[in-house]
Amino acid sequence: MNKHKESRVPGERQFESLLWGSRVLVMLAVIPSILGATVLFLVGTIDIIKLTADTFVYYLAGGTEDIHDTVVPIIVTAVDIYLVAVVLLIFGAGVYRLFVSPIDKAEDHATSHPFNVQTFDELKDKIARVVILAVIIEFFRAVVDIRFQTPLDAIYLAMSVLALAASLYLMRRMHPSEEH
């Protein structure tokens, strides 16, 4: 018999059982994360469907409202919404896997799959990469509306794009063996 089990204090086994069972409290984060992701996927999809309908009306039905100024911002916004939804999915599945139980279907896939996290640090890393991508998309959305006042504004934009490209390069260098 294990030495630890011989020296138990009264109630220790019940308390440890309670502690172990408390891991399911993370479901209070997992379920809303999945619901939030579902809502965001729906919102992004509805935005794209509305844009598609507006485009058909403009080009095929002789619509009068010009869509050229809104097409790119709406699509970029939808992509940003989808990325936040993906963050919620990765978070929900990762927390579930780490605290409650491995996800059998995910175990059949490569370890680089976003749902196959082995540690909390790995979960944070996967989420951080998607968040950085979302920030880049948000930057792109802001850049679409920029009207340059001086040549220096264009230089600042170019430096910003260079900094983003460098961050993507460095992120890629941190994980050279993973498939992307």
mmCIF file of C-alpha atoms in Angstrom:
data_model
loop_
_atom_site.group_PDB
_atom_site.id
_atom_site.type_symbol
_atom_site.label_atom_id
_atom_site.label_comp_id
_atom_site.label_asym_id
_atom_site.label_seq_id
_atom_site.Cartn_x
_atom_site.Cartn_y
_atom_site.Cartn_z
ATOM 1 C CA MET A 1 0.000 0.000 0.000
ATOM 2 C CA ASN A 2 1.166 3.542 -0.779
ATOM 3 C CA LYS A 3 2.730 5.373 2.188
ATOM 4 C CA HIS A 4 0.569 8.415 1.448
ATOM 5 C CA LYS A 5 -2.613 6.377 1.725
ATOM 6 C CA GLU A 6 -1.546 4.956 5.092
ATOM 7 C CA SER A 7 -1.148 8.397 6.663
ATOM 8 C CA ARG A 8 -4.506 9.881 5.677
ATOM 9 C CA VAL A 9 -6.296 12.170 8.086
ATOM 10 C CA PRO A 10 -10.018 11.690 8.599
ATOM 11 C CA GLY A 11 -12.007 13.177 5.736
ATOM 12 C CA GLU A 12 -8.982 13.595 3.463
ATOM 13 C CA ARG A 13 -10.304 11.151 0.861
ATOM 14 C CA GLN A 14 -13.671 12.943 0.718
ATOM 15 C CA PHE A 15 -12.003 16.348 0.489
ATOM 16 C CA GLU A 16 -9.733 15.182 -2.325
ATOM 17 C CA SER A 17 -12.738 13.743 -4.101
ATOM 18 C CA LEU A 18 -14.475 17.102 -3.759
ATOM 19 C CA LEU A 19 -11.370 18.893 -5.086
ATOM 20 C CA TRP A 20 -11.172 16.526 -8.043
ATOM 21 C CA GLY A 21 -14.858 16.973 -8.788
ATOM 22 C CA SER A 22 -14.506 20.759 -8.655
ATOM 23 C CA ARG A 23 -12.649 20.630 -11.962
ATOM 24 C CA VAL A 24 -16.025 20.514 -13.713
ATOM 25 C CA LEU A 25 -16.571 24.114 -12.593
ATOM 26 C CA VAL A 26 -14.671 25.065 -15.742
ATOM 27 C CA MET A 27 -17.845 24.089 -17.610
ATOM 28 C CA LEU A 28 -19.113 27.498 -16.447
ATOM 29 C CA ALA A 29 -16.513 28.920 -18.864
ATOM 30 C CA VAL A 30 -16.622 26.204 -21.538
ATOM 31 C CA ILE A 31 -20.340 26.278 -22.323
ATOM 32 C CA PRO A 32 -20.617 30.101 -22.618
ATOM 33 C CA SER A 33 -17.473 30.118 -24.775
ATOM 34 C CA ILE A 34 -19.027 27.654 -27.207
ATOM 35 C CA LEU A 35 -22.320 29.587 -27.170
ATOM 36 C CA GLY A 36 -20.457 32.857 -27.751
ATOM 37 C CA ALA A 37 -18.551 31.301 -30.656
ATOM 38 C CA THR A 38 -21.825 30.091 -32.156
ATOM 39 C CA VAL A 39 -23.360 33.569 -31.884
ATOM 40 C CA LEU A 40 -20.302 35.160 -33.482
ATOM 41 C CA PHE A 41 -20.244 32.648 -36.347
ATOM 42 C CA LEU A 42 -23.913 33.425 -36.970
ATOM 43 C CA VAL A 43 -23.350 37.197 -36.849
ATOM 44 C CA GLY A 44 -20.405 37.017 -39.266
ATOM 45 C CA THR A 45 -22.321 34.750 -41.616
ATOM 46 C CA ILE A 46 -25.434 36.941 -41.570
ATOM 47 C CA ASP A 47 -23.269 39.999 -42.323
ATOM 48 C CA ILE A 48 -21.765 38.226 -45.354
ATOM 49 C CA ILE A 49 -25.191 37.037 -46.542
ATOM 50 C CA LYS A 50 -26.569 40.598 -46.287
ATOM 51 C CA LEU A 51 -23.547 41.924 -48.175
ATOM 52 C CA THR A 52 -24.022 39.285 -50.865
ATOM 53 C CA ALA A 53 -27.696 40.255 -51.221
ATOM 54 C CA ASP A 54 -26.771 43.961 -51.415
ATOM 55 C CA THR A 55 -24.172 43.153 -54.075
ATOM 56 C CA PHE A 56 -26.702 41.251 -56.182
ATOM 57 C CA VAL A 57 -29.188 44.102 -55.848
ATOM 58 C CA TYR A 58 -26.545 46.661 -56.838
ATOM 59 C CA TYR A 59 -25.232 44.800 -59.875
ATOM 60 C CA LEU A 60 -28.204 42.775 -61.087
ATOM 61 C CA ALA A 61 -31.315 44.641 -59.946
ATOM 62 C CA GLY A 62 -30.116 48.175 -60.588
ATOM 63 C CA GLY A 63 -29.739 49.182 -56.974
ATOM 64 C CA THR A 64 -28.880 52.809 -56.416
ATOM 65 C CA GLU A 65 -26.930 52.603 -53.158
ATOM 66 C CA ASP A 66 -23.196 52.354 -53.957
ATOM 67 C CA ILE A 67 -21.627 49.390 -52.173
ATOM 68 C CA HIS A 68 -17.991 50.015 -53.105
ATOM 69 C CA ASP A 69 -17.123 51.859 -49.895
ATOM 70 C CA THR A 70 -18.658 49.204 -47.645
ATOM 71 C CA VAL A 71 -17.736 45.840 -49.228
ATOM 72 C CA VAL A 72 -14.175 45.535 -47.919
ATOM 73 C CA PRO A 73 -14.876 46.875 -44.404
ATOM 74 C CA ILE A 74 -17.852 44.516 -43.992
ATOM 75 C CA ILE A 75 -15.848 41.489 -45.142
ATOM 76 C CA VAL A 76 -12.875 42.401 -42.952
ATOM 77 C CA THR A 77 -15.213 42.883 -39.996
ATOM 78 C CA ALA A 78 -16.755 39.457 -40.642
ATOM 79 C CA VAL A 79 -13.306 37.852 -40.749
ATOM 80 C CA ASP A 80 -12.460 39.582 -37.464
ATOM 81 C CA ILE A 81 -15.692 38.282 -35.929
ATOM 82 C CA TYR A 82 -14.879 34.763 -37.141
ATOM 83 C CA LEU A 83 -11.413 34.955 -35.577
ATOM 84 C CA VAL A 84 -12.844 35.938 -32.201
ATOM 85 C CA ALA A 85 -15.255 32.999 -32.532
ATOM 86 C CA VAL A 86 -12.286 30.706 -33.212
ATOM 87 C CA VAL A 87 -10.553 32.039 -30.085
ATOM 88 C CA LEU A 88 -13.636 31.150 -28.055
ATOM 89 C CA LEU A 89 -13.731 27.649 -29.567
ATOM 90 C CA ILE A 90 -10.051 27.025 -28.883
ATOM 91 C CA PHE A 91 -10.440 28.358 -25.355
ATOM 92 C CA GLY A 92 -13.531 26.289 -24.597
ATOM 93 C CA ALA A 93 -12.163 23.058 -26.038
ATOM 94 C CA GLY A 94 -8.722 23.606 -24.529
ATOM 95 C CA VAL A 95 -10.005 24.304 -21.028
ATOM 96 C CA TYR A 96 -12.325 21.293 -21.273
ATOM 97 C CA ARG A 97 -9.459 19.052 -22.382
ATOM 98 C CA LEU A 98 -7.071 20.310 -19.711
ATOM 99 C CA PHE A 99 -9.457 20.198 -16.755
ATOM 100 C CA VAL A 100 -12.230 17.733 -17.525
ATOM 101 C CA SER A 101 -11.330 15.133 -20.150
ATOM 102 C CA PRO A 102 -9.507 14.669 -23.451
ATOM 103 C CA ILE A 103 -11.774 15.051 -26.471
ATOM 104 C CA ASP A 104 -11.809 11.634 -28.153
ATOM 105 C CA LYS A 105 -12.370 12.953 -31.689
ATOM 106 C CA ALA A 106 -9.556 15.496 -31.310
ATOM 107 C CA GLU A 107 -7.173 12.776 -30.118
ATOM 108 C CA ASP A 108 -7.472 11.166 -33.579
ATOM 109 C CA HIS A 109 -5.940 14.300 -35.150
ATOM 110 C CA ALA A 110 -2.414 15.684 -35.127
ATOM 111 C CA THR A 111 -1.130 17.173 -31.897
ATOM 112 C CA SER A 112 -0.892 20.534 -33.663
ATOM 113 C CA HIS A 113 -4.697 20.633 -33.976
ATOM 114 C CA PRO A 114 -5.952 23.633 -31.958
ATOM 115 C CA PHE A 115 -8.120 21.421 -29.736
ATOM 116 C CA ASN A 116 -5.186 19.178 -28.753
ATOM 117 C CA VAL A 117 -3.508 21.174 -26.030
ATOM 118 C CA GLN A 118 -1.279 19.443 -23.541
ATOM 119 C CA THR A 119 -0.564 22.351 -21.178
ATOM 120 C CA PHE A 120 -2.071 25.629 -20.129
ATOM 121 C CA ASP A 121 0.890 27.447 -21.718
ATOM 122 C CA GLU A 122 0.193 25.713 -25.028
ATOM 123 C CA LEU A 123 -3.449 26.834 -24.815
ATOM 124 C CA LYS A 124 -2.366 30.414 -24.152
ATOM 125 C CA ASP A 125 0.065 30.250 -27.078
ATOM 126 C CA LYS A 126 -2.573 28.998 -29.522
ATOM 127 C CA ILE A 127 -5.031 31.641 -28.387
ATOM 128 C CA ALA A 128 -2.372 34.360 -28.567
ATOM 129 C CA ARG A 129 -1.584 33.488 -32.175
ATOM 130 C CA VAL A 130 -5.219 33.798 -33.221
ATOM 131 C CA VAL A 131 -5.602 37.027 -31.234
ATOM 132 C CA ILE A 132 -2.543 38.488 -32.969
ATOM 133 C CA LEU A 133 -4.078 37.580 -36.311
ATOM 134 C CA ALA A 134 -7.327 39.267 -35.234
ATOM 135 C CA VAL A 135 -5.358 42.395 -34.296
ATOM 136 C CA ILE A 136 -3.725 42.371 -37.730
ATOM 137 C CA ILE A 137 -7.154 42.091 -39.362
ATOM 138 C CA GLU A 138 -8.392 44.959 -37.191
ATOM 139 C CA PHE A 139 -5.355 46.984 -38.280
ATOM 140 C CA PHE A 140 -6.174 46.207 -41.901
ATOM 141 C CA ARG A 141 -9.749 47.381 -41.368
ATOM 142 C CA ALA A 142 -8.479 50.673 -39.953
ATOM 143 C CA VAL A 143 -5.998 51.086 -42.817
ATOM 144 C CA VAL A 144 -8.745 50.718 -45.429
ATOM 145 C CA ASP A 145 -10.291 53.997 -44.274
ATOM 146 C CA ILE A 146 -7.045 55.980 -43.990
ATOM 147 C CA ARG A 147 -6.777 59.128 -46.069
ATOM 148 C CA PHE A 148 -3.186 60.341 -46.170
ATOM 149 C CA GLN A 149 -2.632 63.999 -45.305
ATOM 150 C CA THR A 150 1.152 64.027 -45.723
ATOM 151 C CA PRO A 151 3.814 61.744 -47.190
ATOM 152 C CA LEU A 152 4.899 61.037 -43.613
ATOM 153 C CA ASP A 153 1.527 59.342 -43.018
ATOM 154 C CA ALA A 154 2.342 56.882 -45.812
ATOM 155 C CA ILE A 155 5.743 56.194 -44.240
ATOM 156 C CA TYR A 156 4.122 55.520 -40.862
ATOM 157 C CA LEU A 157 1.716 53.111 -42.536
ATOM 158 C CA ALA A 158 4.587 51.333 -44.285
ATOM 159 C CA MET A 159 6.477 51.035 -40.982
ATOM 160 C CA SER A 160 3.376 49.615 -39.319
ATOM 161 C CA VAL A 161 2.933 47.024 -42.054
ATOM 162 C CA LEU A 162 6.629 46.127 -41.761
ATOM 163 C CA ALA A 163 6.268 45.699 -37.985
ATOM 164 C CA LEU A 164 3.252 43.415 -38.470
ATOM 165 C CA ALA A 165 5.099 41.372 -41.087
ATOM 166 C CA ALA A 166 8.067 41.053 -38.728
ATOM 167 C CA SER A 167 5.799 39.859 -35.910
ATOM 168 C CA LEU A 168 4.273 37.216 -38.185
ATOM 169 C CA TYR A 169 7.748 36.110 -39.233
ATOM 170 C CA LEU A 170 8.884 35.845 -35.605
ATOM 171 C CA MET A 171 5.754 33.900 -34.660
ATOM 172 C CA ARG A 172 6.471 31.482 -37.493
ATOM 173 C CA ARG A 173 10.088 31.119 -36.372
ATOM 174 C CA MET A 174 8.973 30.230 -32.829
ATOM 175 C CA HIS A 175 7.086 27.179 -34.145
ATOM 176 C CA PRO A 176 9.019 25.896 -37.174
ATOM 177 C CA SER A 177 8.010 22.230 -36.843
ATOM 178 C CA GLU A 178 4.255 22.829 -36.708
ATOM 179 C CA GLU A 179 2.110 22.525 -39.804
ATOM 180 C CA HIS A 180 0.175 25.681 -40.613
#
